[in-house]
Short mmCIF file of C-alpha atoms and ligand atoms in Angstrom, two decimals:
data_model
loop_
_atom_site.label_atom_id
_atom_site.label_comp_id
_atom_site.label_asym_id
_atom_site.label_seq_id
_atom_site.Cartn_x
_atom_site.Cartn_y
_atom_site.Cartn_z
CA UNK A 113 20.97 35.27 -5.46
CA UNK A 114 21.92 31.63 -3.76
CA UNK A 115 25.01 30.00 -6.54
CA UNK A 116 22.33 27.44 -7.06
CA UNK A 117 19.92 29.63 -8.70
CA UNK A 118 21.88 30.93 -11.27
CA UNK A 119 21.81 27.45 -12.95
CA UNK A 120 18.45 26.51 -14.94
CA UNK A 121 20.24 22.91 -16.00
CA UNK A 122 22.25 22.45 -13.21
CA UNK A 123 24.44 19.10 -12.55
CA UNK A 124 23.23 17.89 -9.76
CA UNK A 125 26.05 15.62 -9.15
CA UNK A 126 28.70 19.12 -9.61
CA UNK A 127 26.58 20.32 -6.51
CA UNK A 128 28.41 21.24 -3.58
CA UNK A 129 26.29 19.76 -0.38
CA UNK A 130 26.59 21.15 2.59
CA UNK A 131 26.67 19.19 5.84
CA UNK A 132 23.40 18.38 7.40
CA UNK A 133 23.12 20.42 10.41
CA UNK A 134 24.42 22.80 7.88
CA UNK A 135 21.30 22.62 5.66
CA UNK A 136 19.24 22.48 8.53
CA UNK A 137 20.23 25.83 10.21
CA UNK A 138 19.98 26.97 6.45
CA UNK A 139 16.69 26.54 6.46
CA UNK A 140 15.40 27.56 9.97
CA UNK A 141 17.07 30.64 8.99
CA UNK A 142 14.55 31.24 5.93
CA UNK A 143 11.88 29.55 7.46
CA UNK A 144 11.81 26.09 5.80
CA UNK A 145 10.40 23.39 7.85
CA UNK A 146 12.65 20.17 6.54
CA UNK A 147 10.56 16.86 7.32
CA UNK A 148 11.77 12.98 6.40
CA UNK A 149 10.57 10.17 6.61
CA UNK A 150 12.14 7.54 8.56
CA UNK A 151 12.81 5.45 5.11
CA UNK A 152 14.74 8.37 4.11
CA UNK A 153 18.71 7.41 3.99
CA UNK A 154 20.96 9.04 7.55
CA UNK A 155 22.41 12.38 5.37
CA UNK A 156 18.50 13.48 5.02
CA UNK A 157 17.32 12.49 8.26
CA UNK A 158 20.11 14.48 9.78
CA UNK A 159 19.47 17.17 7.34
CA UNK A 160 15.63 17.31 8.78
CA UNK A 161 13.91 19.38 11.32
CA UNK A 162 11.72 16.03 12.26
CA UNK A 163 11.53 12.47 11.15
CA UNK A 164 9.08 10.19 11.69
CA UNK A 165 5.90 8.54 9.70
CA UNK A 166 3.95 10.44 7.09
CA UNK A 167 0.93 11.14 9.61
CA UNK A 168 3.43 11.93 12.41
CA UNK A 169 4.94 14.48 10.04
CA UNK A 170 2.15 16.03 9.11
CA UNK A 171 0.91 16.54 12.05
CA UNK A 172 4.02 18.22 13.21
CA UNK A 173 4.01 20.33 9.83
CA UNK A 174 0.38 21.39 11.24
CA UNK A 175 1.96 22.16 15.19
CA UNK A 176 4.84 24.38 13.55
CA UNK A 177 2.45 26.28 11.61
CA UNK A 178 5.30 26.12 8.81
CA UNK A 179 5.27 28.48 5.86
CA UNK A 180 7.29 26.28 3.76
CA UNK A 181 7.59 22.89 4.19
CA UNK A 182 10.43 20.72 2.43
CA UNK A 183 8.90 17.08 2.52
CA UNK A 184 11.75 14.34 2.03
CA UNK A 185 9.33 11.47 1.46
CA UNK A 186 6.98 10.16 -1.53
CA UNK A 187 4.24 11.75 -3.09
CA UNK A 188 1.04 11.45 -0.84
CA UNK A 189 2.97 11.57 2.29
CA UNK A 190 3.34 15.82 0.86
CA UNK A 191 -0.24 15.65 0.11
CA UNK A 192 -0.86 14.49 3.11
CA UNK A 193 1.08 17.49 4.43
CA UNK A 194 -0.41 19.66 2.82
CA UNK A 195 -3.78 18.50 3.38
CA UNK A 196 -3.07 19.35 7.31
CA UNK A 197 -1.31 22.60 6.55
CA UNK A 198 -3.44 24.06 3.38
CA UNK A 199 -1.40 27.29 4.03
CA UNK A 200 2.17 26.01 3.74
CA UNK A 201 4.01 25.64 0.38
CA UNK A 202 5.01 22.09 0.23
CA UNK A 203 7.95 21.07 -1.66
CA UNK A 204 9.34 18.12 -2.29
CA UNK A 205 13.24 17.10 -3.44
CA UNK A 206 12.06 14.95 -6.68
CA UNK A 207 8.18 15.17 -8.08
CA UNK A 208 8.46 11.38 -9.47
CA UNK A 209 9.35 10.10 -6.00
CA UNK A 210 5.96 7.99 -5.68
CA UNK A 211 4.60 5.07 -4.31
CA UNK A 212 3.58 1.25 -5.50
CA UNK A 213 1.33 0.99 -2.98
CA UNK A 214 -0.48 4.11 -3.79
CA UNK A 215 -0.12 3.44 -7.50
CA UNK A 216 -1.76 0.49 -6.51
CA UNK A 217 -5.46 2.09 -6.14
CA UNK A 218 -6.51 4.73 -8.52
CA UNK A 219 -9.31 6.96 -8.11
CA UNK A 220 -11.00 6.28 -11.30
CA UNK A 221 -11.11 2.42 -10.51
CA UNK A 222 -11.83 2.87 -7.01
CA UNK A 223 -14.94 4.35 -7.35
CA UNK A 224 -15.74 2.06 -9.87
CA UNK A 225 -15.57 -0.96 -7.45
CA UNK A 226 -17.33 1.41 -4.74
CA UNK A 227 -20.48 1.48 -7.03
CA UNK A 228 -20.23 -2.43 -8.18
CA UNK A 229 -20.13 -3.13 -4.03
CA UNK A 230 -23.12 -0.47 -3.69
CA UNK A 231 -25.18 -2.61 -5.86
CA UNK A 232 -23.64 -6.04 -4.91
CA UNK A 233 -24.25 -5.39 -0.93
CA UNK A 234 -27.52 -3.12 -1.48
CA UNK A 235 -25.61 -0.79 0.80
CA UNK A 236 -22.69 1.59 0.41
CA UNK A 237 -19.58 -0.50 2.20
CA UNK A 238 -17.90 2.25 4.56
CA UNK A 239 -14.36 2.31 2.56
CA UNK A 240 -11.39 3.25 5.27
CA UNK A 241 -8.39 3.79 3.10
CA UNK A 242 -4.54 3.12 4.94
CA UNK A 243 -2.46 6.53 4.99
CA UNK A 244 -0.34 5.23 1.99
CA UNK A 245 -2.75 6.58 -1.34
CA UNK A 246 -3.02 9.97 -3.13
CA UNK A 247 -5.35 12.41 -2.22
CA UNK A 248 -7.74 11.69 -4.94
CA UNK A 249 -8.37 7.98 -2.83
CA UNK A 250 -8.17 10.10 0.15
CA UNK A 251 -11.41 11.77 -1.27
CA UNK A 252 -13.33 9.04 -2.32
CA UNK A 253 -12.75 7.29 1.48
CA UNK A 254 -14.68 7.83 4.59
CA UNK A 255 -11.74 7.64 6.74
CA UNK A 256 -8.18 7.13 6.63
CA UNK A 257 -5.70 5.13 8.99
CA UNK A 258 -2.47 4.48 9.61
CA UNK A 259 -0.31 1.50 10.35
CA UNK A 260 -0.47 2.63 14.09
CA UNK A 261 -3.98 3.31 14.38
CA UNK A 262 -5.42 0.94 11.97
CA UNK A 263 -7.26 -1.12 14.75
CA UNK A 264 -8.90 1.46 16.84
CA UNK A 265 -10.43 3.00 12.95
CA UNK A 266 -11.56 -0.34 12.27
CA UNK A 267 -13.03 -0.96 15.50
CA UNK A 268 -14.64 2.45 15.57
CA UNK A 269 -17.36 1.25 12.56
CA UNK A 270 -19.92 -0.80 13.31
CA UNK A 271 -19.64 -4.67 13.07
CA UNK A 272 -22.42 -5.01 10.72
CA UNK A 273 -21.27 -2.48 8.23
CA UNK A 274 -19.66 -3.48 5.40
CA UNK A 275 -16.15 -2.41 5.05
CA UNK A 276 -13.92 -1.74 2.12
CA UNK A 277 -10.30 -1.47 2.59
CA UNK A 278 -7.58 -0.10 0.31
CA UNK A 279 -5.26 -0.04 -0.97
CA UNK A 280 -2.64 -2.77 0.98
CA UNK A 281 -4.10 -6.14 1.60
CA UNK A 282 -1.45 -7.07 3.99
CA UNK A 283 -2.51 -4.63 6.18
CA UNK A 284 -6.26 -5.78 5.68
CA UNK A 285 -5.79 -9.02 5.96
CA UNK A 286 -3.90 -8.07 9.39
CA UNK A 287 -6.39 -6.15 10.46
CA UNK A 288 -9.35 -8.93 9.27
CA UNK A 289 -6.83 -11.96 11.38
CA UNK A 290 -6.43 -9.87 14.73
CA UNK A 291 -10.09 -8.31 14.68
CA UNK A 292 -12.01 -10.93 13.90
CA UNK A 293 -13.73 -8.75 10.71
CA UNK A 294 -14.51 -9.63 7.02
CA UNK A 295 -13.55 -6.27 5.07
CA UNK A 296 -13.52 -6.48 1.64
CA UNK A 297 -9.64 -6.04 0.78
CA UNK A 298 -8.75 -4.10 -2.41
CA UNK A 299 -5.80 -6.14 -3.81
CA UNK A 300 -2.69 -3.67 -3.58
CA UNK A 301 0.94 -3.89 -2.08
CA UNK A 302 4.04 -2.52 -0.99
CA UNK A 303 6.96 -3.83 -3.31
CA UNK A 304 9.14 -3.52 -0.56
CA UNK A 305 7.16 -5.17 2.37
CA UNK A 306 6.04 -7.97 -0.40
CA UNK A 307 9.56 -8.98 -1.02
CA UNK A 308 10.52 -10.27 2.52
CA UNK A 309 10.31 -13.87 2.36
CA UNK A 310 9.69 -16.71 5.25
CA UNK A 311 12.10 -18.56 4.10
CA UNK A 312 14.82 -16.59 4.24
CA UNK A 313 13.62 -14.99 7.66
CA UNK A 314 13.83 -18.38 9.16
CA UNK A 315 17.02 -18.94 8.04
CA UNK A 316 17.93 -16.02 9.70
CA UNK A 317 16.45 -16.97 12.90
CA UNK A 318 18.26 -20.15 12.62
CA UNK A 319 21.57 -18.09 12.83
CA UNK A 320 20.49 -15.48 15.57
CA UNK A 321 18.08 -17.41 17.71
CA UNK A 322 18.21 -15.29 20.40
CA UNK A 323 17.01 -12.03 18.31
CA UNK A 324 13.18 -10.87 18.14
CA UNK A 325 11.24 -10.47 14.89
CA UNK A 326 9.66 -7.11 14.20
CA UNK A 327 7.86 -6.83 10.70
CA UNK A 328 5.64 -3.55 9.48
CA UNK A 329 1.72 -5.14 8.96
CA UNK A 330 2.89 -4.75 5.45
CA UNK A 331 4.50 -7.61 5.14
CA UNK A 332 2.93 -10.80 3.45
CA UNK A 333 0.72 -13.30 6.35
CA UNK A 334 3.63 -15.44 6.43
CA UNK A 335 6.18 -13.15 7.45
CA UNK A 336 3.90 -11.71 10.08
CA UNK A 337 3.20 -15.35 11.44
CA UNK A 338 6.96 -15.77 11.72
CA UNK A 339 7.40 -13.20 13.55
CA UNK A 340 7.23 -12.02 17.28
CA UNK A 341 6.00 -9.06 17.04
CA UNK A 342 3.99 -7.20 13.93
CA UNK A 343 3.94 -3.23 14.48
CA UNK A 344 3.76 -0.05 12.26
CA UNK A 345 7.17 2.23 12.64
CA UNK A 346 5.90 3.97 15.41
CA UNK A 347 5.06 1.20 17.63
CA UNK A 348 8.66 -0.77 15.95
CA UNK A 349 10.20 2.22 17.84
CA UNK A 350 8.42 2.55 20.70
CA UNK A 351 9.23 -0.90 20.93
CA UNK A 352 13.09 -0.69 21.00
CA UNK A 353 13.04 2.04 22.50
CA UNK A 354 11.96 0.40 25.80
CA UNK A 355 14.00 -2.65 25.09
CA UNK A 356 18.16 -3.32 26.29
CA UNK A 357 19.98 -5.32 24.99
CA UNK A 358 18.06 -7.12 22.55
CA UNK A 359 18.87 -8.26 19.10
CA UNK A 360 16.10 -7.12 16.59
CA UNK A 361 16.01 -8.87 13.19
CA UNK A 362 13.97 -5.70 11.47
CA UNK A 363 11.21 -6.49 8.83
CA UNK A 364 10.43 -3.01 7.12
CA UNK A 365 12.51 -1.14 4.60
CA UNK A 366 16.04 -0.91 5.88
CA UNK A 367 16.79 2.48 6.59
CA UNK A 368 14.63 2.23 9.66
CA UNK A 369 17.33 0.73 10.85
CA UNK A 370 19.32 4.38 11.03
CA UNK A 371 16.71 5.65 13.71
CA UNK A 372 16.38 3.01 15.34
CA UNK A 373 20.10 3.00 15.98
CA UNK A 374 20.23 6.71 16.63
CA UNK A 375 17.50 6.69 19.00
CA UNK A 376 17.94 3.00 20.57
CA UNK A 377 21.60 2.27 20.39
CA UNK A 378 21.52 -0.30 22.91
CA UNK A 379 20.00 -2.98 20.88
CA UNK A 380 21.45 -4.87 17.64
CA UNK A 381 19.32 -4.69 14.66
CA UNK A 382 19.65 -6.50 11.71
CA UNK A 383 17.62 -5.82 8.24
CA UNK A 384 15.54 -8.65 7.16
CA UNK A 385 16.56 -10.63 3.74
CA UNK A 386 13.97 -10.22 0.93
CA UNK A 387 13.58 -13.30 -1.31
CA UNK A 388 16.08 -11.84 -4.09
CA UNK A 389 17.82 -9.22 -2.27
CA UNK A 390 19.31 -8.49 0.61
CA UNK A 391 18.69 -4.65 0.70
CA UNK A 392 14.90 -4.10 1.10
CA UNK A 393 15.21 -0.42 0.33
CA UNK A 394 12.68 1.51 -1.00
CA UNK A 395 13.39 2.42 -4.35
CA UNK A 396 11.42 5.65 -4.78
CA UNK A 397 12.71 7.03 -1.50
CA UNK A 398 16.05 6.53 -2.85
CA UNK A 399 15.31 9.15 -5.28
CA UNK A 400 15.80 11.95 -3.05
CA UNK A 401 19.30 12.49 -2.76
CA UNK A 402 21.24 15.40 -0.58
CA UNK A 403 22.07 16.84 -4.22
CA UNK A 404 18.05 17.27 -4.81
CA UNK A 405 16.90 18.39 -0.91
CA UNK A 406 20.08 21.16 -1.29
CA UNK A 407 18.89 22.13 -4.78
CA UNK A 408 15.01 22.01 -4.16
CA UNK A 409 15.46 24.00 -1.07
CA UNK A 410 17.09 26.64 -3.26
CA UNK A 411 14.54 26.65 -6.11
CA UNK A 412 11.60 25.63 -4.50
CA UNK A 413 10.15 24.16 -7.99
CA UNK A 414 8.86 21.30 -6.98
CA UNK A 415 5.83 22.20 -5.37
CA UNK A 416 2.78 19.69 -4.14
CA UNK A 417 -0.64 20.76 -4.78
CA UNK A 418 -4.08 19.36 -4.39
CA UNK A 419 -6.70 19.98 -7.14
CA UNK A 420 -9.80 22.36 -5.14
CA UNK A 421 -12.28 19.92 -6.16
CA UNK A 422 -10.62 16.92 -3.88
CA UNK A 423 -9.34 19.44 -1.25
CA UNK A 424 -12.31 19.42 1.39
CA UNK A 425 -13.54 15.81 0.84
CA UNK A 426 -9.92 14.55 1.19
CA UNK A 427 -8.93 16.62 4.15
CA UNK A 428 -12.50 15.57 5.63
CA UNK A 429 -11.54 11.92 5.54
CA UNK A 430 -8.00 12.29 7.36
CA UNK A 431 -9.85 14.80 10.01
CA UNK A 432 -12.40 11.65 10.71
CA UNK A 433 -9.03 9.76 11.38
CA UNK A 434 -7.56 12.69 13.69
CA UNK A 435 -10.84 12.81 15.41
CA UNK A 436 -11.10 9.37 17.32
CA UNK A 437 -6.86 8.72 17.53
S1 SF4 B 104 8.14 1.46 1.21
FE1 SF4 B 104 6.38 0.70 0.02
S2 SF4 B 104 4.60 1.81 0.84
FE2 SF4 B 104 6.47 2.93 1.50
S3 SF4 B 104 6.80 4.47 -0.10
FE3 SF4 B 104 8.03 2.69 -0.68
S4 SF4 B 104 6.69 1.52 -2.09
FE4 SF4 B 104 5.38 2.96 -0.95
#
C-alpha cells in the first residue's frame, strides 16, 4: 500500500509532493489520465497529462479512452468529463471546488422560467446553455456551447426562434451585440470575469499604450468595448500564439497567463486589474492544491458522478454541440 493510504485523517500540509513530471509518470504508470484546466496554478498544469478548456479536456479524456481520469478543474467541467467518457472514473482533487457561474442557474429554477417563457411566448424558447453549468442545466438545455463556439451554436437556430440563454449574461449579451439576436439572457456571472473594471483597464492602457487588450466574453460590456480583441481561452491562445513580440494586457483569470507564457514566450503579458484587486484568480480553482491532486490520486475518493435520470438528456445536449463544431 502507497504511504498515503495508510492515513484516513491525513495532514495534507505534512504531505510530501512529488515533483510534477514526477506525479505525472506516476500516473501514466497506473493508468490515470491527469487533466487541468488552464486556470489551474503552473505546479498542476505541469503535473497534467493535458491542459486546456473544460470542452477541450473532455474531449481529449474521450480520444484517450482513459480509465481513470484525475480532473484538476471545478465541478461541471468533471461532469462534463464524464459525460463524454461515461466509462472512466472521474476524480477530482477537492469535491467543493465549484463554480459561481454555475451556481448561478439551478435546475429547479431553470425550468421554472422555461415554463413561465413557454406560456409568455406561446412557444417553447430553444434554451442553449454556455459549457460553464452542472449537468442537471445541461439536461434541461437543448444545446450547449462554449466560449469558442458560442457564435456558430447561436447561428445554427433559426432567427425566428426564441432563444434562452444561461447561465452568463456577459457572454449573452456578447453574443446578442456581435449577432445581431435578442435571446432572452438568464441573469448569471462569473465573479472573476465581473470584477475587471474599465477604469482600471484604462489606466493600464494609459501606462502600456503599445500593448493589446484580450478579455474572455465573460467580462462585463464595458471591458469588452475597451478592449481590442474579445476571445474565449482557446482563441486568447491561438491568438498569441501567432503573435511576436507583442505586449498583451490579459483580461481572464490570471493563471492563463502561465500557458500563455509556456507556450508563447515571445510576447509580454500582463494580468488585468479587477476593481478591488489586483489578482483576478479564481477562488475555487485555488482549492486544488499539489497536496490534494497527490493525495486524491492515491485515494481516489473523490469521485464525480451523474445521477441516471440526467445522464442521457445531458450528454444529448453537449452531443448537439459536438455535432455542428
Ligand atoms: S473563473 Fe468564473 S466561470 Fe471559471 S470556474 Fe471560476 S467562478 Fe466559474
Amino acid at each position: 500500500m502507497h504511504p498515503v493510504m495508510e492515513h484516513d485523517t491525513l495532514d495534507l500540509d505534512l504531505l510530501q509532493v512529488p515533483e510534477p513530471s514526477a506525479i505525472r509518470e506516476w500516473a501514466t504508470e497506473r493508468g490515470i489520465l491527469i487533466l487541468a484546466h488552464s486556470y489551474q496554478d503552473g505546479f498542476l498544469q505541469e503535473a497534467a497529462h493535458f491542459v486546456g478548456d473544460s470542452l477541450e479536456l473532455a474531449r481529449k479524456a474521450a480520444a484517450a479512452d482513459a480509465k481513470s481520469i484525475c480532473f484538476c478543474g471545478v465541478h461541471f467541467m468533471a461532469e462534463t468529463a464524464k459525460l463524454l467518457s461515461p466509462e472512466a472514473k472521474v476524480f477530482v482533487p477537492d469535491l467543493e471546488a465549484g463554480c459561481s457561474l454555475a451556481d448561478s442557474c439551478k435546475a429547479e429554477d431553470l425550468k421554472q422560467y422555461q415554463q413561465h417563457l413557454t406560456e409568455k411566448l406561446g412557444q417553447r424558447p430553444t434554451t442553449v446553455a454556455y459549457v460553464n453549468c452542472s449537468a442537471a442545466v445541461k439536461a434541461l438545455c437543448d444545446i450547449i456551447c462554449t466560449s469558442g463556439n458560442a457564435r456558430e451554436v447561436v447561428e445554427s437556430i433559426p432567427d425566428d426562434q426564441p432563444i434562452l440563454f444561461v447561465p452568463d449574461k456577459h457572454l449573452g449579451g456578447w453574443l446578442n451585440e456581435t449577432l445581431g439576436r435578442e435571446m432572452i439572457l438568464w441573469n448569471g456571472a462569473c465573479e472573476v470575469h465581473e470584477l475587471f473594471s474599465v477604469e482600471t483597464l484604462n489606466e493600464m492602457k494609459a501606462e502600456y499604450p503599445a500593448a493589446k487588450v484580450i478579455s474572455h466574453p465573460e467580462c462585463p460590456k464595458p471591458v469588452r468595448d475597451a478592449s481590442d480583441y474579445v476571445l474565449g481561452t482557446a482563441g486568447m491562445l491561438r491568438l498569441v500564439k501567432g503573435s511576436h513580440g507583442e505586449t498583451f494586457i490579459v483580461g481572464t483569470e490570471a493563471n492563463m497567463i502561465y500557458r500563455f507564457e509556456k507556450e508563447a514566450p515571445q510576447n509580454t503579458y500582463l494580468a488585468a486589474p479587477g476593481a478591488s484587486c489586483a489578482c483576478n484568480l479564481c477562488p475555487y480553482m485555488q482549492m486544488n492544491t499539489p497536496e490534494k491532486l497527490w493525495h486524491e490520486l492515491n485515494v481516489q475518493a473523490n469521485e464525480v458522478t451523474i445521477p441516471s435520470e440526467l445522464f442521457a438528456d445531458a450528454q444529448q445536449s453537449l452531443q448537439r454541440m459536438l455535432s455542428i463544431v
